[in-house]
Protein backbone atom coordinates (compact mmCIF):
# COMPACT_ATOMS: atom_id res chain seq x y z
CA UNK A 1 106.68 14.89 -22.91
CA UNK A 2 104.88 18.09 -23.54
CA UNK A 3 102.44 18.80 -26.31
CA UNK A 4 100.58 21.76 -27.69
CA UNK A 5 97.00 21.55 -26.63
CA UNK A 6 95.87 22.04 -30.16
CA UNK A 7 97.34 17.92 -30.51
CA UNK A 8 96.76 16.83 -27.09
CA UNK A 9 93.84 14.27 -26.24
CA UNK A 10 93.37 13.51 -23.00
CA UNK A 11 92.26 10.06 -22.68
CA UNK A 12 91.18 8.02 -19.76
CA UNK A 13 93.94 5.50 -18.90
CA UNK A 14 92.74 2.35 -20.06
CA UNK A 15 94.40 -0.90 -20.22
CA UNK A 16 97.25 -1.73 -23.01
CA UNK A 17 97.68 -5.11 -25.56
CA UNK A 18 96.07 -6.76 -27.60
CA UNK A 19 93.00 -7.01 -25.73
CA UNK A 20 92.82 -3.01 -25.87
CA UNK A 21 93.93 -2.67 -29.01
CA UNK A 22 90.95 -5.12 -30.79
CA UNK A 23 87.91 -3.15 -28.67
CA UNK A 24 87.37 -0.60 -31.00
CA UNK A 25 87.50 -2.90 -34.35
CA UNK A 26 85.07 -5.30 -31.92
CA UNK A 27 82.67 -2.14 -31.16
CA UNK A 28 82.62 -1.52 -35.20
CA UNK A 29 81.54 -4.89 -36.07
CA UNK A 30 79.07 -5.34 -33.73
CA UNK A 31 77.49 -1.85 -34.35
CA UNK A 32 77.65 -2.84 -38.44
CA UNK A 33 75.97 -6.35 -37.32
CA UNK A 34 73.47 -4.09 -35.97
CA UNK A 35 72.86 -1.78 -37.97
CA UNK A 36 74.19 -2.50 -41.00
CA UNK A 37 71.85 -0.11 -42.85
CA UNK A 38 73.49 2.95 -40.85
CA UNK A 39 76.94 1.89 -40.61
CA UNK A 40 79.24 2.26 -44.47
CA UNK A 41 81.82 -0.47 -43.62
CA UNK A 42 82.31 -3.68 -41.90
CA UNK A 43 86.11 -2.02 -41.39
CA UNK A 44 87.18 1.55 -40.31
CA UNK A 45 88.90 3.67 -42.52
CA UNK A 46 92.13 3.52 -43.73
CA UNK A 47 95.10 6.40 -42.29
CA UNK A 48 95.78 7.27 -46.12
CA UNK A 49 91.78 7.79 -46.61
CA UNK A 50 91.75 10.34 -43.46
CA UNK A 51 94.40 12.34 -44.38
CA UNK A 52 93.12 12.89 -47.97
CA UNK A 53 89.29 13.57 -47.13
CA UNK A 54 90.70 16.19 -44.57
CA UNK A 55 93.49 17.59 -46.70
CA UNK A 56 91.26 20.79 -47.83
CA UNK A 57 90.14 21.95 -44.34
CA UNK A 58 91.30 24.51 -44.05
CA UNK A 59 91.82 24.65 -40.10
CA UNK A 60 93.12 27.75 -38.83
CA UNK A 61 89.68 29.13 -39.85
CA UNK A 62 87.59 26.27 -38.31
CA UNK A 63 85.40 26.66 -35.45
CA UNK A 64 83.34 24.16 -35.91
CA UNK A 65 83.50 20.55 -37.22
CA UNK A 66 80.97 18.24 -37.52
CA UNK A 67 81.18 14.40 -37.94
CA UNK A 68 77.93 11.94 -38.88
CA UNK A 69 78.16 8.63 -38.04
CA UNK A 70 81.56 9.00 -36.29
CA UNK A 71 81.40 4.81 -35.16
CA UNK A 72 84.57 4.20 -32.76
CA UNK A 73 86.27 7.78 -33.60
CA UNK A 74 88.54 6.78 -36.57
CA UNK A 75 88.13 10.35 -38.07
CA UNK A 76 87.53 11.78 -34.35
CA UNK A 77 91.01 11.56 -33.13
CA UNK A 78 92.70 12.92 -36.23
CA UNK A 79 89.97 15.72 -36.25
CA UNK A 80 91.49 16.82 -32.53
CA UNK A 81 95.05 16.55 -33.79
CA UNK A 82 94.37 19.01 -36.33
CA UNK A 83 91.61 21.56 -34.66
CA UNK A 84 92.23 25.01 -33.02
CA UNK A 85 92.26 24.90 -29.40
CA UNK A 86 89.24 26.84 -29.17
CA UNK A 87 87.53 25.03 -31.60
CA UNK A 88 84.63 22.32 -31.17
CA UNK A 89 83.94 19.03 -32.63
CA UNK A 90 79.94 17.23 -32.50
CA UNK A 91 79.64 13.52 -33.25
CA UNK A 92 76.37 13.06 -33.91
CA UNK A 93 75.35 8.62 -33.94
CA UNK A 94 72.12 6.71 -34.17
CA UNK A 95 73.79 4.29 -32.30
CA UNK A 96 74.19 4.96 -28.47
CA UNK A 97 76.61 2.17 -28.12
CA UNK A 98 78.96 4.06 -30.34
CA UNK A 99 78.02 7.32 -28.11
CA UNK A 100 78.59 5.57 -25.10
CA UNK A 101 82.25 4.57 -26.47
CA UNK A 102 83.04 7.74 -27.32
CA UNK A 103 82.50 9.68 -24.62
CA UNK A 104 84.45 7.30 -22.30
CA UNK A 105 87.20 7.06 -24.75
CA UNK A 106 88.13 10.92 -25.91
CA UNK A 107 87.72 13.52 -22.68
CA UNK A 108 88.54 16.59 -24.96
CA UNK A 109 86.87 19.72 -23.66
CA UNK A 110 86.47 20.67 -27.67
CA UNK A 111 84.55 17.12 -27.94
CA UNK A 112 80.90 16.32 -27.78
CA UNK A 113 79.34 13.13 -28.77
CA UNK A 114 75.44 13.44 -29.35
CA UNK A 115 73.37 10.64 -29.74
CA UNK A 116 70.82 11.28 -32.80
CA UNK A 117 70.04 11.75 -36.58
CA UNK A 118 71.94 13.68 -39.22
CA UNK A 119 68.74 14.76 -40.29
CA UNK A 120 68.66 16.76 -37.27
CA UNK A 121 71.66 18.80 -37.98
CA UNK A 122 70.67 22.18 -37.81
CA UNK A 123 68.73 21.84 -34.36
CA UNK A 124 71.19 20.02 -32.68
CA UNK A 125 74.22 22.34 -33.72
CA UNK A 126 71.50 25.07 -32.17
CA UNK A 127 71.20 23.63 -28.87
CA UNK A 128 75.17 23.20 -28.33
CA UNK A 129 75.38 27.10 -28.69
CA UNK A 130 76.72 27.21 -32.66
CA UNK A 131 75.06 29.13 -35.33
CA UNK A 132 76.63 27.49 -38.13
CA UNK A 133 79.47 24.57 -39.15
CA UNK A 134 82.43 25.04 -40.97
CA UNK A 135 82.79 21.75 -41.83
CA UNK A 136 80.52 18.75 -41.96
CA UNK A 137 82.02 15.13 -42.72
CA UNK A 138 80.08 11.85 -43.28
CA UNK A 139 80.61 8.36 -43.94
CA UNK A 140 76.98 7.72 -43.79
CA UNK A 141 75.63 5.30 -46.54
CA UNK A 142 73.24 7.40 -48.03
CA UNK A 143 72.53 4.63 -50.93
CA UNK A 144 71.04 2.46 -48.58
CA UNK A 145 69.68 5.01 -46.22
CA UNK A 146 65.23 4.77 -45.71
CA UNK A 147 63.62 6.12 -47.77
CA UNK A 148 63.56 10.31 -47.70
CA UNK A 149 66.42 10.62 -44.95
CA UNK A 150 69.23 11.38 -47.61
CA UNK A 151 67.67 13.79 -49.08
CA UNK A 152 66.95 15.32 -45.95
CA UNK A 153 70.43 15.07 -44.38
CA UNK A 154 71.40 16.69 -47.78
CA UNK A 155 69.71 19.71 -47.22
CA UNK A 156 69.73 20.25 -43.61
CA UNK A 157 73.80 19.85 -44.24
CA UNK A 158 73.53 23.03 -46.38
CA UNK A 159 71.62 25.00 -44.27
CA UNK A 160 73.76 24.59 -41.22
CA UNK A 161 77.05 25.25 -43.04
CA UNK A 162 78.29 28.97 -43.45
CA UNK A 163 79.08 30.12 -46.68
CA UNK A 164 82.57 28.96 -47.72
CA UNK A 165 82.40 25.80 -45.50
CA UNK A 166 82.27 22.45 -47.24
CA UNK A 167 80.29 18.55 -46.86
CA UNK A 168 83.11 15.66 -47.02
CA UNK A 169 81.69 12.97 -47.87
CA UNK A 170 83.37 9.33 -48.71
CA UNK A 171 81.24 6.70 -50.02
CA UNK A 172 81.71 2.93 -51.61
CA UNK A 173 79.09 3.94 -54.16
CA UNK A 174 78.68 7.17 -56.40
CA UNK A 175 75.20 7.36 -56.43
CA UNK A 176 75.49 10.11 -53.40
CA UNK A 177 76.22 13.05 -55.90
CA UNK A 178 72.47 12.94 -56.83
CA UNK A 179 71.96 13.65 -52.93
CA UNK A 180 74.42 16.42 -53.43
CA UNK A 181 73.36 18.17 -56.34
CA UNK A 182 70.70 19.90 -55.57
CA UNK A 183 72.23 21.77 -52.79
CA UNK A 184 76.48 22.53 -54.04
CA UNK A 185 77.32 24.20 -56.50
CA UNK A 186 80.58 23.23 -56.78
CA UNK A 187 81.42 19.45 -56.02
CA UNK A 188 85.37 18.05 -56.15
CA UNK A 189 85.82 14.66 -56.77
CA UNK A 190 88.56 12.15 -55.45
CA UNK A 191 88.99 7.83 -55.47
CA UNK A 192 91.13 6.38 -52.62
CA UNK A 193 92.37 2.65 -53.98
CA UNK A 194 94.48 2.22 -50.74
CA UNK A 195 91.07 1.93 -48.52
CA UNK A 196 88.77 -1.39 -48.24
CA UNK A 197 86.95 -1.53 -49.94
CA UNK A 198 88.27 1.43 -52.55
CA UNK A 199 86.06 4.62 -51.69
CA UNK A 200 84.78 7.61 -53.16
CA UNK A 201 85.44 11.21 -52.11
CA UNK A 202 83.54 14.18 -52.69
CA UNK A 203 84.04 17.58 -51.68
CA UNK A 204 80.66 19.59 -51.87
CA UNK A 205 81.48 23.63 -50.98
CA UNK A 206 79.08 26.08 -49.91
CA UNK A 207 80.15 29.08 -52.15
């Protein structure tokens, strides 16, 4: 079977059953045991949550994408189906045992996984050759985040997107529009019921 390179990801061939199939939900517990202060969710996100945080991207003009906190890839893959084949997408972790994962799991020549902070956005979007991001999309827990690093991520988000482009963010708590306030003008709201637990999506847009 053929397919477009836009949805193709080449993946290393790995081994099939259930013993495959419960590594990833094994790597996301153990990195949430770990650092359960960086990690959102004891469980990844739910297909119906993906495909609504994603629904506004608007793809054709995307030529950059940027995930925080991508864990095992649950928003990674999708991310690939849907990006231009000369396109890029950074995961940037805390956690190099998610990093480590990732780059043995997705080979995608659009695909780099970066070990280090949100925070760090701007620099590390710098250093991979890209002036700015289209698109930046987080799961991080910013409620629970130390002290100052919200904010920080907050505004270092703004200044690497380009005008137009857009923070996703889904969160189990609301208090992360007071990290996004100061920096969007213009914030959407959504609530996905069919996710555990039940999340909360915002839309902040760079206008």
């Amino acid at each position: 079977m053929n397919l477009s390179s836009a949805d193709q990801v080449t993946r290393r061939a790995r081994p099939h059953g259930l013993a495959h199939r419960s590594r990833p939900f094994g790597m996301f517990l153990r990195g949430f045991l770990k650092h359960p202060v960086m990690v959102g969710s004891v469980i990844p996100s739910s297909p119906i949550l993906i495909d609504k945080m994603l629904k506004p991207v608007d793809w054709a003009k995307t030529r950059l994408f940027v995930e925080y906190g991508p864990g095992v890839g649950t928003f990674c893959r999708p991310i690939l189906e849907r990006l231009a084949p000369d396109a890029a997408l950074i995961a940037i972790d805390t956690n190099p045992d998610f990093i480590a994962y990732l780059r043995d799991d997705i080979v995608d020549p659009r695909f780099q996984a970066v070990n280090g902070s949100a925070a760090d956005v701007r620099q590390i979007v710098r250093d991979l050759g890209h002036e700015s991001a289209d698109y930046v999309l987080s799961g991080l827990p910013f409620s629970t985040l130390p002290a100052g690093v919200g904010p920080r991520i907050a505004a270092e988000t703004a200044a690497v997107l380009r005008p137009g482009g857009a923070f996703l963010v889904y969160q189990f708590s609301p208090k992360v529009k007071t990290f996004l306030d100061p920096h969007f003008p213009r914030i959407d709201h959504g609530f996905e019921f069919w996710n555990i637990p039940p999340a909360q999506l915002y839309w902040a847009w760079k206008d």
